[in-house]
Short mmCIF file of C-alpha atoms and ligand atoms in Angstrom, two decimals:
data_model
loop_
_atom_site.label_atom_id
_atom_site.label_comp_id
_atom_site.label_asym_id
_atom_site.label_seq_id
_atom_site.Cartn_x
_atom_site.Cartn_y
_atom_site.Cartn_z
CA UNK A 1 -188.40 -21.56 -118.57
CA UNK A 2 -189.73 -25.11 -117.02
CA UNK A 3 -186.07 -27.13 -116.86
CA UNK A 4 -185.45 -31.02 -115.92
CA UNK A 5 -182.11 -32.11 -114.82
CA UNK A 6 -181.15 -35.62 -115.70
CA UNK A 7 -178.23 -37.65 -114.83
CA UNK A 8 -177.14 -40.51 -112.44
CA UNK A 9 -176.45 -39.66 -109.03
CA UNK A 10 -173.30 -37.94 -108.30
CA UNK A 11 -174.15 -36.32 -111.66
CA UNK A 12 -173.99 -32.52 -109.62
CA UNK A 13 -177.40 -32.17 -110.30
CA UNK A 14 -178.30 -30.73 -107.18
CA UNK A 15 -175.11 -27.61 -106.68
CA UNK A 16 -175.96 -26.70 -110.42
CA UNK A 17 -179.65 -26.58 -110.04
CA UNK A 18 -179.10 -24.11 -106.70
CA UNK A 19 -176.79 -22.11 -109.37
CA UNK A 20 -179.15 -22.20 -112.24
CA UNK A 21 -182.25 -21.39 -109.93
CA UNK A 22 -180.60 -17.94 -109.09
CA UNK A 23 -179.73 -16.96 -112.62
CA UNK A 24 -182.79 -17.77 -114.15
CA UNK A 25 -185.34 -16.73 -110.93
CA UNK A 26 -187.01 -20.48 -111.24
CA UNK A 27 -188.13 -22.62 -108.46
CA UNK A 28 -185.68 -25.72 -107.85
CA UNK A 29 -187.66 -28.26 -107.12
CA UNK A 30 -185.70 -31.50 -105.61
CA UNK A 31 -187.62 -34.86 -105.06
CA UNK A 32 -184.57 -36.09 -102.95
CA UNK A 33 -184.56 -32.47 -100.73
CA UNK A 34 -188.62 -33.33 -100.21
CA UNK A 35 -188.63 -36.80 -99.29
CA UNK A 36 -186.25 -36.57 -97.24
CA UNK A 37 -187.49 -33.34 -95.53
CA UNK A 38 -190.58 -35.75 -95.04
CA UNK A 39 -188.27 -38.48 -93.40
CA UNK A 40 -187.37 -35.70 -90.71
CA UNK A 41 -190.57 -34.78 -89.82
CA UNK A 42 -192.03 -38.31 -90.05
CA UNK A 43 -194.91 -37.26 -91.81
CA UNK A 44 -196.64 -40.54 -93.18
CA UNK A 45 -194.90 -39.48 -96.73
CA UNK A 46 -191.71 -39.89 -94.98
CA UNK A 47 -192.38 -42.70 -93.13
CA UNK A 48 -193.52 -44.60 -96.31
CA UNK A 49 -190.54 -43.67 -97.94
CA UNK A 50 -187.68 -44.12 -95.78
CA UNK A 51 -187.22 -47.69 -96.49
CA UNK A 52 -186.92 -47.36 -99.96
CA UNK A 53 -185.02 -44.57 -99.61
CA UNK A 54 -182.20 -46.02 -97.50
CA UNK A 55 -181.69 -48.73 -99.97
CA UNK A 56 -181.40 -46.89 -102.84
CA UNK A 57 -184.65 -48.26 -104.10
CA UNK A 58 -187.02 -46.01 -106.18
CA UNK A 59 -190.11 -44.60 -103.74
CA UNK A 60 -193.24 -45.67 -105.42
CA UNK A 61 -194.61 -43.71 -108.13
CA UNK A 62 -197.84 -42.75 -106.72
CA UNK A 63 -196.12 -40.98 -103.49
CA UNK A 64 -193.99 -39.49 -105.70
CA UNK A 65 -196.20 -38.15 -108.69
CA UNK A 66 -198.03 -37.09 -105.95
CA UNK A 67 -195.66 -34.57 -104.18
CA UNK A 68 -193.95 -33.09 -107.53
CA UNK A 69 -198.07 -32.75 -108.76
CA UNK A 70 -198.98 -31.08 -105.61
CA UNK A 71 -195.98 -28.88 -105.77
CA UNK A 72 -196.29 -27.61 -109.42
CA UNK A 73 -199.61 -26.74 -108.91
CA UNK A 74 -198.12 -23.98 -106.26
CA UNK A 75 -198.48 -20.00 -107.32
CA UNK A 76 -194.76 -19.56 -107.57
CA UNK A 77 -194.29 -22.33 -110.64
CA UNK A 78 -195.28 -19.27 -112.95
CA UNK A 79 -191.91 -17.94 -112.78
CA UNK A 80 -190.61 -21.50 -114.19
CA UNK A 81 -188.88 -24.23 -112.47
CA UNK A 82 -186.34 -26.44 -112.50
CA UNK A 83 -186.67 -30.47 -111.47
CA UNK A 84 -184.12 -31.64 -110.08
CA UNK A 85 -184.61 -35.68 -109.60
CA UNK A 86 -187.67 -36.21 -111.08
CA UNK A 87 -189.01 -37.86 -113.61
CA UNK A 88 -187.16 -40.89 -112.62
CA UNK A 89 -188.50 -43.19 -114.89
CA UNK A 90 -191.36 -43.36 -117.92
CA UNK A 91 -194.55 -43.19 -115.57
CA UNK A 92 -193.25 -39.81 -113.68
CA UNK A 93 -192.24 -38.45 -117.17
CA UNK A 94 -195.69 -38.90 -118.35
CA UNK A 95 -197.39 -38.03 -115.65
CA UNK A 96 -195.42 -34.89 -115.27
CA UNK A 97 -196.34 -34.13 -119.04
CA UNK A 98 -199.86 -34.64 -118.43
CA UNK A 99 -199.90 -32.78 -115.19
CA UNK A 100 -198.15 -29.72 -116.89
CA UNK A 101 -200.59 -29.80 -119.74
CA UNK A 102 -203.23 -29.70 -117.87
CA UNK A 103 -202.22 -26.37 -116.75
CA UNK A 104 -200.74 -24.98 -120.01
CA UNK A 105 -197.20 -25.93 -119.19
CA UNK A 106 -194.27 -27.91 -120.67
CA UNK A 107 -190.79 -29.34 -119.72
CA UNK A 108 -188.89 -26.44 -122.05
CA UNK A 109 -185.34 -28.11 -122.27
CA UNK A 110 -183.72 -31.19 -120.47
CA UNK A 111 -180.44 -31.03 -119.33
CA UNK A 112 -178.66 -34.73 -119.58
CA UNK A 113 -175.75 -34.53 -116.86
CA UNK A 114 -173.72 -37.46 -118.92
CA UNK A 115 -171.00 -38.32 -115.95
CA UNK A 116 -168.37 -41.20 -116.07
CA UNK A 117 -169.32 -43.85 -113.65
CA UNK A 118 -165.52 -43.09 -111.20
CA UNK A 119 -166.25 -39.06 -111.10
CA UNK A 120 -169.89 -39.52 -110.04
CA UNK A 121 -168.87 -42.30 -107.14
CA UNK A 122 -166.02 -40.14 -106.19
CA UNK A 123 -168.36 -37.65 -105.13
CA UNK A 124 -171.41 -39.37 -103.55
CA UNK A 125 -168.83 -41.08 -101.14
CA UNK A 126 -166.95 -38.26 -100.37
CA UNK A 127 -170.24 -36.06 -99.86
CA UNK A 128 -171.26 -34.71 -96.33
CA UNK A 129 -174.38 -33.40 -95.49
CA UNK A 130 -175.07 -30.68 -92.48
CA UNK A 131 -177.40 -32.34 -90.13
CA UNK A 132 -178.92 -28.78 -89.41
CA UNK A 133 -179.09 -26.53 -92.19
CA UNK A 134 -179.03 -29.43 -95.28
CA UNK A 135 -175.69 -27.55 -96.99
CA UNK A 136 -173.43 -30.21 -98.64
CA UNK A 137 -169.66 -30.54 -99.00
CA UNK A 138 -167.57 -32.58 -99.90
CA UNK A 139 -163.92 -34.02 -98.08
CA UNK A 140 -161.94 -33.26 -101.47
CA UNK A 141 -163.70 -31.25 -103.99
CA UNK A 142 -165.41 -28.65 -101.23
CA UNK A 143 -164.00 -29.37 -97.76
CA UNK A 144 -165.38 -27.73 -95.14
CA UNK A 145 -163.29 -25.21 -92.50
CA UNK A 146 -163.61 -27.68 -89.93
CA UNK A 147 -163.91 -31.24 -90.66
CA UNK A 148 -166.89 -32.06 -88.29
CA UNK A 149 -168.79 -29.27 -88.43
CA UNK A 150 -170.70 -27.32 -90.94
CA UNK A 151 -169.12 -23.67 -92.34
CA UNK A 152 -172.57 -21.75 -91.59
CA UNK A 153 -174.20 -23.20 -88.95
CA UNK A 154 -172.20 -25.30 -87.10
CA UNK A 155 -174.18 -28.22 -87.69
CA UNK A 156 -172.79 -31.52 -87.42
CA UNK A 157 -171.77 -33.16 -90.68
CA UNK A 158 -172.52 -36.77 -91.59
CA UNK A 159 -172.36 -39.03 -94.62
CA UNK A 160 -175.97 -40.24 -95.93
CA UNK A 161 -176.91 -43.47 -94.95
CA UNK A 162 -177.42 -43.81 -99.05
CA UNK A 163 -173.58 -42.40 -99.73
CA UNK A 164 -172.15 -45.43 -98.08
CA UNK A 165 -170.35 -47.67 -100.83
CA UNK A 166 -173.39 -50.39 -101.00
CA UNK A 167 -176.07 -48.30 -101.27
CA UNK A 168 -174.17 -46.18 -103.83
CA UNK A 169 -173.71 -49.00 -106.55
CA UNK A 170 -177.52 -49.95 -105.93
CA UNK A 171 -178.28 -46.53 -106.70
CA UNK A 172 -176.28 -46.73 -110.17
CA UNK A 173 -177.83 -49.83 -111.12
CA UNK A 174 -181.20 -48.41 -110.45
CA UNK A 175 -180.40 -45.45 -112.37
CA UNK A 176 -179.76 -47.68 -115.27
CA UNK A 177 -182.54 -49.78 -115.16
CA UNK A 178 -185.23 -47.34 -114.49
CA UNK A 179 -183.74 -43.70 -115.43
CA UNK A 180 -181.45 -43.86 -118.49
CA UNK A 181 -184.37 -44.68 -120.68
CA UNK A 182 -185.36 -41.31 -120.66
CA UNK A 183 -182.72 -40.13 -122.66
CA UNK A 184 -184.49 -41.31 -125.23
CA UNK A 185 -187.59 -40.26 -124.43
CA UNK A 186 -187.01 -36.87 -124.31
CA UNK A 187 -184.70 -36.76 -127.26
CA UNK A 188 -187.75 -37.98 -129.04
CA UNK A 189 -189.74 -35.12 -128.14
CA UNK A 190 -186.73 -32.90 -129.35
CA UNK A 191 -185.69 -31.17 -125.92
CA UNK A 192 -182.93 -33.16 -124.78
CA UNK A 193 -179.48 -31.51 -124.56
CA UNK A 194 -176.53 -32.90 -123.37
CA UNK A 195 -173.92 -31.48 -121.50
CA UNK A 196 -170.73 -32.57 -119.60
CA UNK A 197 -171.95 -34.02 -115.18
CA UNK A 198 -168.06 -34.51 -115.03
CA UNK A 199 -167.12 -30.64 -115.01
CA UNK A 200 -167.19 -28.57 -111.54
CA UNK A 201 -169.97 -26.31 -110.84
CA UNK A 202 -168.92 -23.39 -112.29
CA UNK A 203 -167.72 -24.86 -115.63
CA UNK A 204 -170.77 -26.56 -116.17
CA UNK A 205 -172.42 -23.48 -115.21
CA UNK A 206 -170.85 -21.53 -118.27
CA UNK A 207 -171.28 -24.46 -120.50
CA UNK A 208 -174.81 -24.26 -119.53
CA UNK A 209 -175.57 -20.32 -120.32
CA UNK A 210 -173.68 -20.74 -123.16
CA UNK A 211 -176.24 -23.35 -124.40
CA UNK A 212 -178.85 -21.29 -123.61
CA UNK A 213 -177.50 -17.90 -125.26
CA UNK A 214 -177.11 -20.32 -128.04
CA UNK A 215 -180.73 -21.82 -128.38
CA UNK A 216 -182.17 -18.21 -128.18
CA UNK A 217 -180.21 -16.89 -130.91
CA UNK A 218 -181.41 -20.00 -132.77
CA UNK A 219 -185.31 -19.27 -131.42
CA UNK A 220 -184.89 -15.53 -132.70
CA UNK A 221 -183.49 -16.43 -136.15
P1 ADP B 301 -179.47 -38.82 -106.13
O1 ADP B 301 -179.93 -38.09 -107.33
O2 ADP B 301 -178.15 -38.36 -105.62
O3 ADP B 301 -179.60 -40.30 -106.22
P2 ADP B 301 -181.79 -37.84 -104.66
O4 ADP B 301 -181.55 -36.94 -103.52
O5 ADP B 301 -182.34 -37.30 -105.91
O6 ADP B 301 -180.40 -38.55 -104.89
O7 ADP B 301 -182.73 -39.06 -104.19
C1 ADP B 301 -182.52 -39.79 -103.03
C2 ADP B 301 -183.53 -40.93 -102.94
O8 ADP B 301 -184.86 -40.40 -102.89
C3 ADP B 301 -183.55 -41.88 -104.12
O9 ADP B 301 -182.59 -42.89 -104.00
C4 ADP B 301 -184.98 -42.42 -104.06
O10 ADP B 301 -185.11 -43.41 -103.06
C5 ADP B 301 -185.76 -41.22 -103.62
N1 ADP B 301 -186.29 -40.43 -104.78
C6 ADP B 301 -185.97 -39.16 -105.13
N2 ADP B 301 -186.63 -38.78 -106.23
C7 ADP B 301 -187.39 -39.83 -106.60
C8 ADP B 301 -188.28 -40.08 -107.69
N3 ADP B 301 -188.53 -39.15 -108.63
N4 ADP B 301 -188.88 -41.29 -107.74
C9 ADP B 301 -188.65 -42.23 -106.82
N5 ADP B 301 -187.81 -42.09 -105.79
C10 ADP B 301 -187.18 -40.90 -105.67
ZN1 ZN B 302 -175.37 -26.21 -91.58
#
């Protein structure tokens, strides 16, 4: 099954698709994870990006089509996958369809994270990030043993530059502008289902497998 996740940021996107990835044996596939893997490294992806990136601009689409095309087109897709930040806005979406039919593909469902505006900036600005290993927490929601340091590798934790407060509210207006249109556009082509961004991992887990038992029954009958 060939998933997107949509939502605003701070939607939980990310923690569910890590969740979702096990149950269902996809490949979870985050545009945010690559670029800014690609930041890291400073490969010339990353350097291109990082400007945008710390603003809470969009990257342009071209370096971003690019990656998620390259990435598709990788022997482990068959298995299915699940997008996690991408399409972003009308371009990507089309470009992903076209780059999926091209290889016999399709986007199966999309899942629409709808969050309240408070819950989603609660968590982006009270996320920290593990400098070494990438795991996430959070100072409320998922604190971790030690306030500095990361539960598995001792890795320092810090707050992304795009967390802080300014960047955060650029990011929602962004999401707005560019992103919420394709709620439509996929409820057009008849896969869109919504489900609750302001329930905690493993409630929105269970709502989600309940959706699914749900559409399969329907598929059968
Ligand atoms: P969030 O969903 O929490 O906003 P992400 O980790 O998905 O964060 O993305 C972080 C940043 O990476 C975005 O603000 C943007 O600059 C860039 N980015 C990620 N995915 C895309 C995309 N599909 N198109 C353009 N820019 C992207
Ligand atoms: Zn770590």
């Amino acid at each position: 099954m060939n998933i997107v996740l949509l939502g605003p940021p701070g939607a939980g996107k990310g923690p569910q698709a890590k969740v979702l990835s096990k149950e269902f044996n996809a490949s979870h596939i985050s545009t945010g994870d690559m670029l800014r893997d690609a930041v890291k490294k400073r490969t010339p992806v990353g350097k291109l990006a990082k400007s945008y990136m710390d603003t809470g601009e969009l990257v342009p689409d071209n370096i971003v089509i690019g990656i998620v095309t390259e990435r598709i087109s990788q022997e482990d897709m068959r298995r299915g996958f699940l997008l996690d930040g991408f399409p972003r806005n009308e371009k990507q979406a089309r470009e992903l369809d076209e780059a999926l039919r091209k290889t016999g593909k399709k986007v199966d469902i999309v899942l629409y994270f709808k969050t309240s505006p408070e819950i989603s900036v609660k968590r982006l600005s009270g996320r920290r990030v593990c400098t070494g290993c990438g795991a996430n927490f959070h100072v409320k929601n998922m604190p971790p043993k030690n306030e500095s340091s990361c539960d598995y590798c001792k890795g320092r934790l810090i707050q992304r530059d795009d967390d802080k407060a300014e960047t955060v509210k650029r990011r929602l207006v962004i999401y707005e502008k560019e992103t919420a249109s394709l709620i439509d556009y996929y409820k057009k082509k008849g896969t869109l289902r919504e489900v609750s961004g302001d329930l905690n991992v493993e409630e929105l887990f269970e709502e989600i497998k309940r959706l699914f038992a749900k559409e399969s029954l329907r598929g059968a009958t």
